[in-house]
CSV table of C-alpha atoms in Angstrom, one decimal:
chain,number,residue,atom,x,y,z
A,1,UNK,CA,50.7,96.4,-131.4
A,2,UNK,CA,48.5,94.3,-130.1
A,3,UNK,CA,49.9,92.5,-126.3
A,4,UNK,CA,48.0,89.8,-123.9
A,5,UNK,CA,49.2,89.4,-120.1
A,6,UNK,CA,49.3,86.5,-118.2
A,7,UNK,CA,50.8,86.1,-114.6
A,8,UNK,CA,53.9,84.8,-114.4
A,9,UNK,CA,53.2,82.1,-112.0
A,10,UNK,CA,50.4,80.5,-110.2
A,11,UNK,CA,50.3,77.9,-107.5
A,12,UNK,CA,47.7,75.3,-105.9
A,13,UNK,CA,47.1,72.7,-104.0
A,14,UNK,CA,46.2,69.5,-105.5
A,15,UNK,CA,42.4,68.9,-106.0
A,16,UNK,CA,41.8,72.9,-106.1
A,17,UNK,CA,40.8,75.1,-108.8
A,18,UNK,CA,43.3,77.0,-110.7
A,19,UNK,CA,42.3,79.9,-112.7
A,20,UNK,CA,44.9,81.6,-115.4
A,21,UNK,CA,43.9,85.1,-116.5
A,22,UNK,CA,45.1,86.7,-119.9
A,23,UNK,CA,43.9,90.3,-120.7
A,24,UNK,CA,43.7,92.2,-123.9
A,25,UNK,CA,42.2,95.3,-124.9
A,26,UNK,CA,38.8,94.1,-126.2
A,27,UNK,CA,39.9,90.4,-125.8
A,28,UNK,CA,36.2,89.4,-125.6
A,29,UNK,CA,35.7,90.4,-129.0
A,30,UNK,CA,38.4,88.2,-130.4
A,31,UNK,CA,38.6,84.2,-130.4
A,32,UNK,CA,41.3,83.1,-127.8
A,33,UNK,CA,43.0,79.4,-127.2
A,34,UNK,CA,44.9,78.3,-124.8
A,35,UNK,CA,47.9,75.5,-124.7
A,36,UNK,CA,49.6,73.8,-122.0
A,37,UNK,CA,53.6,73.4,-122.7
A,38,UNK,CA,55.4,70.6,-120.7
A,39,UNK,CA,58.9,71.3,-120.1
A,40,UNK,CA,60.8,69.4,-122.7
A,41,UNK,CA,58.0,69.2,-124.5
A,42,UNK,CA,55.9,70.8,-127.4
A,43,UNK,CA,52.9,72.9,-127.3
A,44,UNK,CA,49.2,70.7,-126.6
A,45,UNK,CA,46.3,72.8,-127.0
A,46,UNK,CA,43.5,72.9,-124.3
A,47,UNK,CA,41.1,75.1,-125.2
A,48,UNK,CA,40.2,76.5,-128.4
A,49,UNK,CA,37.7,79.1,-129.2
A,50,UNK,CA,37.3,80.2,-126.0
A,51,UNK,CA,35.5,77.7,-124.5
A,52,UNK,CA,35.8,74.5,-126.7
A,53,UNK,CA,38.0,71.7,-125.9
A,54,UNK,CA,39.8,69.1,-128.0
A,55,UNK,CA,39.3,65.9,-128.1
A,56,UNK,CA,41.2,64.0,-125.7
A,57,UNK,CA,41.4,67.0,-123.3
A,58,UNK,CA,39.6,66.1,-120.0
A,59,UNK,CA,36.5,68.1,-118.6
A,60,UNK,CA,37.9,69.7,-115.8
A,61,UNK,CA,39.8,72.2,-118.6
A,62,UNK,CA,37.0,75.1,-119.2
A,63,UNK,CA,37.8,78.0,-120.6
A,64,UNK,CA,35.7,81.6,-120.8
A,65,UNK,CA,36.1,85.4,-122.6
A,66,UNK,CA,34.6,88.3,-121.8
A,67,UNK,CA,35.2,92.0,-122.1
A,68,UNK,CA,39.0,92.3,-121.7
A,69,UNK,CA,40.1,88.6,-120.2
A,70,UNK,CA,39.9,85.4,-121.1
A,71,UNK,CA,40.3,82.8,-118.6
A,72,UNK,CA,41.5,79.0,-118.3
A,73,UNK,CA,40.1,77.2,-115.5
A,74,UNK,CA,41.3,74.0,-114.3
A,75,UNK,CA,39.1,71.8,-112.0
A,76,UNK,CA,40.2,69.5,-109.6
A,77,UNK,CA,44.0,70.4,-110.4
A,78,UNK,CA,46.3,67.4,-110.8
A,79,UNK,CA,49.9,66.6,-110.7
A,80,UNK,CA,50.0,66.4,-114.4
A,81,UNK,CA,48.7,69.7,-115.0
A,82,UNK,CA,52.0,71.5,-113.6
A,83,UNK,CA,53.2,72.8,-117.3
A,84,UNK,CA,53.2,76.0,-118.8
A,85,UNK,CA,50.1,77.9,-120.6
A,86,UNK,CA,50.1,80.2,-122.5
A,87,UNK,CA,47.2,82.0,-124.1
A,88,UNK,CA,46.3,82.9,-127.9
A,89,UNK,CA,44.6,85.5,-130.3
A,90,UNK,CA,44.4,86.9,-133.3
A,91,UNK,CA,44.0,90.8,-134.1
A,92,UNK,CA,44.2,92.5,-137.2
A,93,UNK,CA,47.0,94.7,-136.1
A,94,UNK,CA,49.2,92.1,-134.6
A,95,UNK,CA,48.0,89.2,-136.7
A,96,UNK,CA,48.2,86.1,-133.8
A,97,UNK,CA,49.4,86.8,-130.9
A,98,UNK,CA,50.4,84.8,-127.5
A,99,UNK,CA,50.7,85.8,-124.0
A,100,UNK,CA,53.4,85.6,-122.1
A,101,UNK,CA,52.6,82.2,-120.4
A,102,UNK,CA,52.2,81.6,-116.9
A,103,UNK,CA,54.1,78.8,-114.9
A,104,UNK,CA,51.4,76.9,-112.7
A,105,UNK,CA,52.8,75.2,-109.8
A,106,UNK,CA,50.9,72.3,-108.2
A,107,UNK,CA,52.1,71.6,-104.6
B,1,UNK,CA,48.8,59.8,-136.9
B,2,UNK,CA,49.1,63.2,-137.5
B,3,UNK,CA,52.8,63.7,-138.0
B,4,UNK,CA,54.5,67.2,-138.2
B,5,UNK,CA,58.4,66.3,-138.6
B,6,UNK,CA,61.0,69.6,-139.3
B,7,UNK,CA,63.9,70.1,-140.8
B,8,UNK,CA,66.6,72.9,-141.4
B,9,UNK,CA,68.1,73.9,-138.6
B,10,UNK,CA,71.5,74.5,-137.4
B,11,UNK,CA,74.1,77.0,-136.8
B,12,UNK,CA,74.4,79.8,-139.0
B,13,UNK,CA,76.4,83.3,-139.0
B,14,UNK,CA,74.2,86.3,-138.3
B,15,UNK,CA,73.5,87.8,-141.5
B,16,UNK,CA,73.1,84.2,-143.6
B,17,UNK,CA,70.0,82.5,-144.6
B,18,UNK,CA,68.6,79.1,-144.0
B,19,UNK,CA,65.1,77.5,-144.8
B,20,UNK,CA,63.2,75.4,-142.5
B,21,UNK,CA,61.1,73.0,-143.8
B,22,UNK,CA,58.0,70.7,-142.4
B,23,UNK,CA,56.8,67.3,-144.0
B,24,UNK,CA,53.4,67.2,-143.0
B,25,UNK,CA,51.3,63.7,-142.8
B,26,UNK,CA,48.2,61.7,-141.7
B,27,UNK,CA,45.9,64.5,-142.4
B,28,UNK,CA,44.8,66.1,-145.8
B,29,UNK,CA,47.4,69.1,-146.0
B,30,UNK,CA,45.8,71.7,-148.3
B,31,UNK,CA,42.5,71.8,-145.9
B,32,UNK,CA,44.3,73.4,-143.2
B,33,UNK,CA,46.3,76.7,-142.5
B,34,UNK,CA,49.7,76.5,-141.0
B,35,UNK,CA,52.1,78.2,-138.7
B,36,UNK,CA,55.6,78.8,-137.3
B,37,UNK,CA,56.2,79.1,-133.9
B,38,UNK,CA,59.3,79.7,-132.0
B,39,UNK,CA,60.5,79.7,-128.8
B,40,UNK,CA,63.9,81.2,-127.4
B,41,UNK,CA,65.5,79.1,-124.8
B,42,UNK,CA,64.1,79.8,-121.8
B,43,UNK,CA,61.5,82.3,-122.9
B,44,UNK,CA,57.6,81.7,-124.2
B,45,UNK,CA,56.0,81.1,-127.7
B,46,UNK,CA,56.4,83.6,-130.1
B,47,UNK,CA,54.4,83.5,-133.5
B,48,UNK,CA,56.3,84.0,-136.4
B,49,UNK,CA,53.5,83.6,-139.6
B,50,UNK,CA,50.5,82.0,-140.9
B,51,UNK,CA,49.5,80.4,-144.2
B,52,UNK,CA,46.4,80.0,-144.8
B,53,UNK,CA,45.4,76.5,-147.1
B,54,UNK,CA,45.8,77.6,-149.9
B,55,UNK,CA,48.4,80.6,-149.8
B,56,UNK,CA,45.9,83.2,-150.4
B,57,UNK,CA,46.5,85.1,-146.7
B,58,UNK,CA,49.8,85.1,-144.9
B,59,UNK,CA,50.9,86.9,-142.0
B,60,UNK,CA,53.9,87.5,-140.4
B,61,UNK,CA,55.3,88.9,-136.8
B,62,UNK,CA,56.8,92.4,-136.9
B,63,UNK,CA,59.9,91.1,-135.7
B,64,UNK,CA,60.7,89.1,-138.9
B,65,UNK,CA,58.5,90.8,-141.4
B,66,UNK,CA,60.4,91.5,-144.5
B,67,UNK,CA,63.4,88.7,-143.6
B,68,UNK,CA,61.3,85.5,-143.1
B,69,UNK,CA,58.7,84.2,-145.9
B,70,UNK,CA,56.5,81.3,-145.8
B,71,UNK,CA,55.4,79.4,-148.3
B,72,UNK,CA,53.8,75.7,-148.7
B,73,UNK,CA,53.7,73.2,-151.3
B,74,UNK,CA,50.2,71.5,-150.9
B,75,UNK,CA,51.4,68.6,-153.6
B,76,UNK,CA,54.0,67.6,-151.4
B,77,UNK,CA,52.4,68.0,-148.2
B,78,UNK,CA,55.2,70.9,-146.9
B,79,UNK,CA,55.8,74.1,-145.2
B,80,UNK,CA,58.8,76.0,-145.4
B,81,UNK,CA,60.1,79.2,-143.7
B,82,UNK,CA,62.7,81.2,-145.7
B,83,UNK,CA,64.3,83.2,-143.0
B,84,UNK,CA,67.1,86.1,-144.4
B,85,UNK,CA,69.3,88.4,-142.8
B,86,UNK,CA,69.3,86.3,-139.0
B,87,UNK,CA,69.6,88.0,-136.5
B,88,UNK,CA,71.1,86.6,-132.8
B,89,UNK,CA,67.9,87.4,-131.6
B,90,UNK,CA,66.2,84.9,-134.0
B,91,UNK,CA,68.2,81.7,-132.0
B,92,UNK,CA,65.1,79.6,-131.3
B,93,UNK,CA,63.3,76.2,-131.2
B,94,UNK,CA,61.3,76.4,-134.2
B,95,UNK,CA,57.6,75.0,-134.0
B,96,UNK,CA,55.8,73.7,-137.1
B,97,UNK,CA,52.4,73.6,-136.2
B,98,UNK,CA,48.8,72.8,-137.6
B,99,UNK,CA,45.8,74.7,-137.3
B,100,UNK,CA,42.4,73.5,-137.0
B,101,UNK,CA,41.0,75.5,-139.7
B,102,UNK,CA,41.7,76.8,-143.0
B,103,UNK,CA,42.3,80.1,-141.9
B,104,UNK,CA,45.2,81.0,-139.7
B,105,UNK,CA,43.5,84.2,-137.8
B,106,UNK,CA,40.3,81.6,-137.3
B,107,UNK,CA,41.0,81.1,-133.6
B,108,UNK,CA,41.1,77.6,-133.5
B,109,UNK,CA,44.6,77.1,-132.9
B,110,UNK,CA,47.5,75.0,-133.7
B,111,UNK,CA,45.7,71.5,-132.8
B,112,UNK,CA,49.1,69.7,-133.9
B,113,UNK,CA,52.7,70.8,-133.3
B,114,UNK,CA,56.0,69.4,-134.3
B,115,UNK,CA,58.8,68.7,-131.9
B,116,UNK,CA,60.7,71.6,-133.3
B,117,UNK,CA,64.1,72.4,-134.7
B,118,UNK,CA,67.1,74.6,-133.4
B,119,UNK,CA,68.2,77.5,-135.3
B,120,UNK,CA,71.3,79.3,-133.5
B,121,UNK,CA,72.3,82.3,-135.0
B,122,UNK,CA,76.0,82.9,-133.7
C-alpha cells in the first residue's frame, strides 16, 4: 500500500512561515493537494496540483513536490489559518490516498 | 452555488446495509468525477472511492472494497454509496465531495465538499 506522513502538529507565531511536510515514496512523481479542515467544519482545498491554488485561496498558501515530499507553505501565518491539513495523492496501488493530517497551532 | 447536500445516514446494526446518497447542484454533474470521504470521530480523512464522470473508472479503499459500491446517476445529478456488511469500524462522517476534473486519480482534488452525514454502526 501506498502511505503519506505528515507531522502531527506544528506551531508558529503569528506573522511567521509555517511549513507542513508530507512524504511518499516517489511523491514527486505523483500530483499532490492539500486541504485545510476547520474543526466543525468540512474539508476546503488549498492547494491543488502541487502548486496551484483555487480561487479564493489567498497568496500566502504555496505549495511545492519534489522527490519524496510535498510541502504546504503558509506565509505570513494568521489566526484563521489554525485548522487541520491534510495532504492528498493518487497511486495506482492505493488509488487516492491522504496523509494523516497535521494540527497547526498558531500562538 | 455549488451545493453538495447528503443523505442516508443513521444507525444501523453491524452486518446491515444502508446507501448514502448526494444531490448534487449549481454545476454540470456529468463533467466531473466524484468521491466519498469519511472521517471517524476524532481521526483524519480517509478516502473511500472515486467515480469518474461518466462511470467508466471507479476505485475503491481496501478497507471497504468488495462491501461498499458507488454508483451515480448523471440524469439526476446524484451519487450514491451502497455500503454492505458494516463494520463498527465503518462509524464515520461521510463526505460527498466534488473533484475538479473528470477523472478522480487526476490530482486536482475534491474542490467542493458536502457537510457530511453520520453513519454509526452499533
Amino acid at each position: 500500500s501506498y502511505d503519506l506522513s505528515q507531522p502531527p502538529s506544528l506551531s508558529v507565531s503569528p506573522g511567521q512561515t509555517a511549513t507542513i511536510t508530507c512524504s511518499g515514496d516517489k511523491l514527486g512523481q505523483k500530483y499532490a493537494c492539500w486541504y485545510r479542515q476547520r474543526p466543525g467544519q468540512s474539508p476546503v482545498l488549498v492547494i491543488y496540483q502541487d502548486d496551484k491554488r483555487p480561487s479564493g485561496i489567498p497568496e500566502r498558501f504555496s505549495g511545492s513536490n519534489s522527490g519524496n515530499t510535498a510541502s504546504l507553505t503558509i506565509s505570513g501565518t494568521q489566526a484563521m489559518d489554525e485548522a487541520d491539513y491534510y495532504c492528498q495523492a493518487w497511486d495506482s496501488s492505493t488509488e487516492v490516498v491522504f496523509g494523516g493530517g497535521t494540527k497547526l497551532t498558531v500562538l | 452555488e455549488v451545493q453538495l447536500v447528503e443523505s442516508g445516514g443513521g444507525l444501523v446494526q453491524p452486518g446491515r446495509s444502508l446507501r448514502l446518497s448526494c444531490a448534487a447542484s449549481g454545476f454540470t454533474f456529468d463533467d466531473y468525477a466524484m468521491h466519498w470521504v469519511r472521517q471517524a470521530p476524532g481521526k483524519g480523512l480517509e478516502w473511500v472511492s472515486g467515480i469518474n464522470w461518466d462511470s467508466g473508472s471507479i476505485g475503491y479503499a481496501d478497507s471497504v472494497k468488495g462491501r461498499f459500491t458507488v454508483s451515480r446517476d448523471n440524469a439526476k445529478n446524484s451519487l450514491y454509496l451502497q455500503m454492505n456488511s458494516l463494520r463498527a469500524e465503518d462509524t464515520a462522517l461521510y463526505y460527498c465531495g466534488k473533484d475538479a476534473a473528470a477523472s478522480y486519480y487526476d490530482g486536482s482534488g475534491c474542490d467542493y465538499w458536502g457537510q457530511g452525514i453520520l453513519v454509526t454502526v452499533s
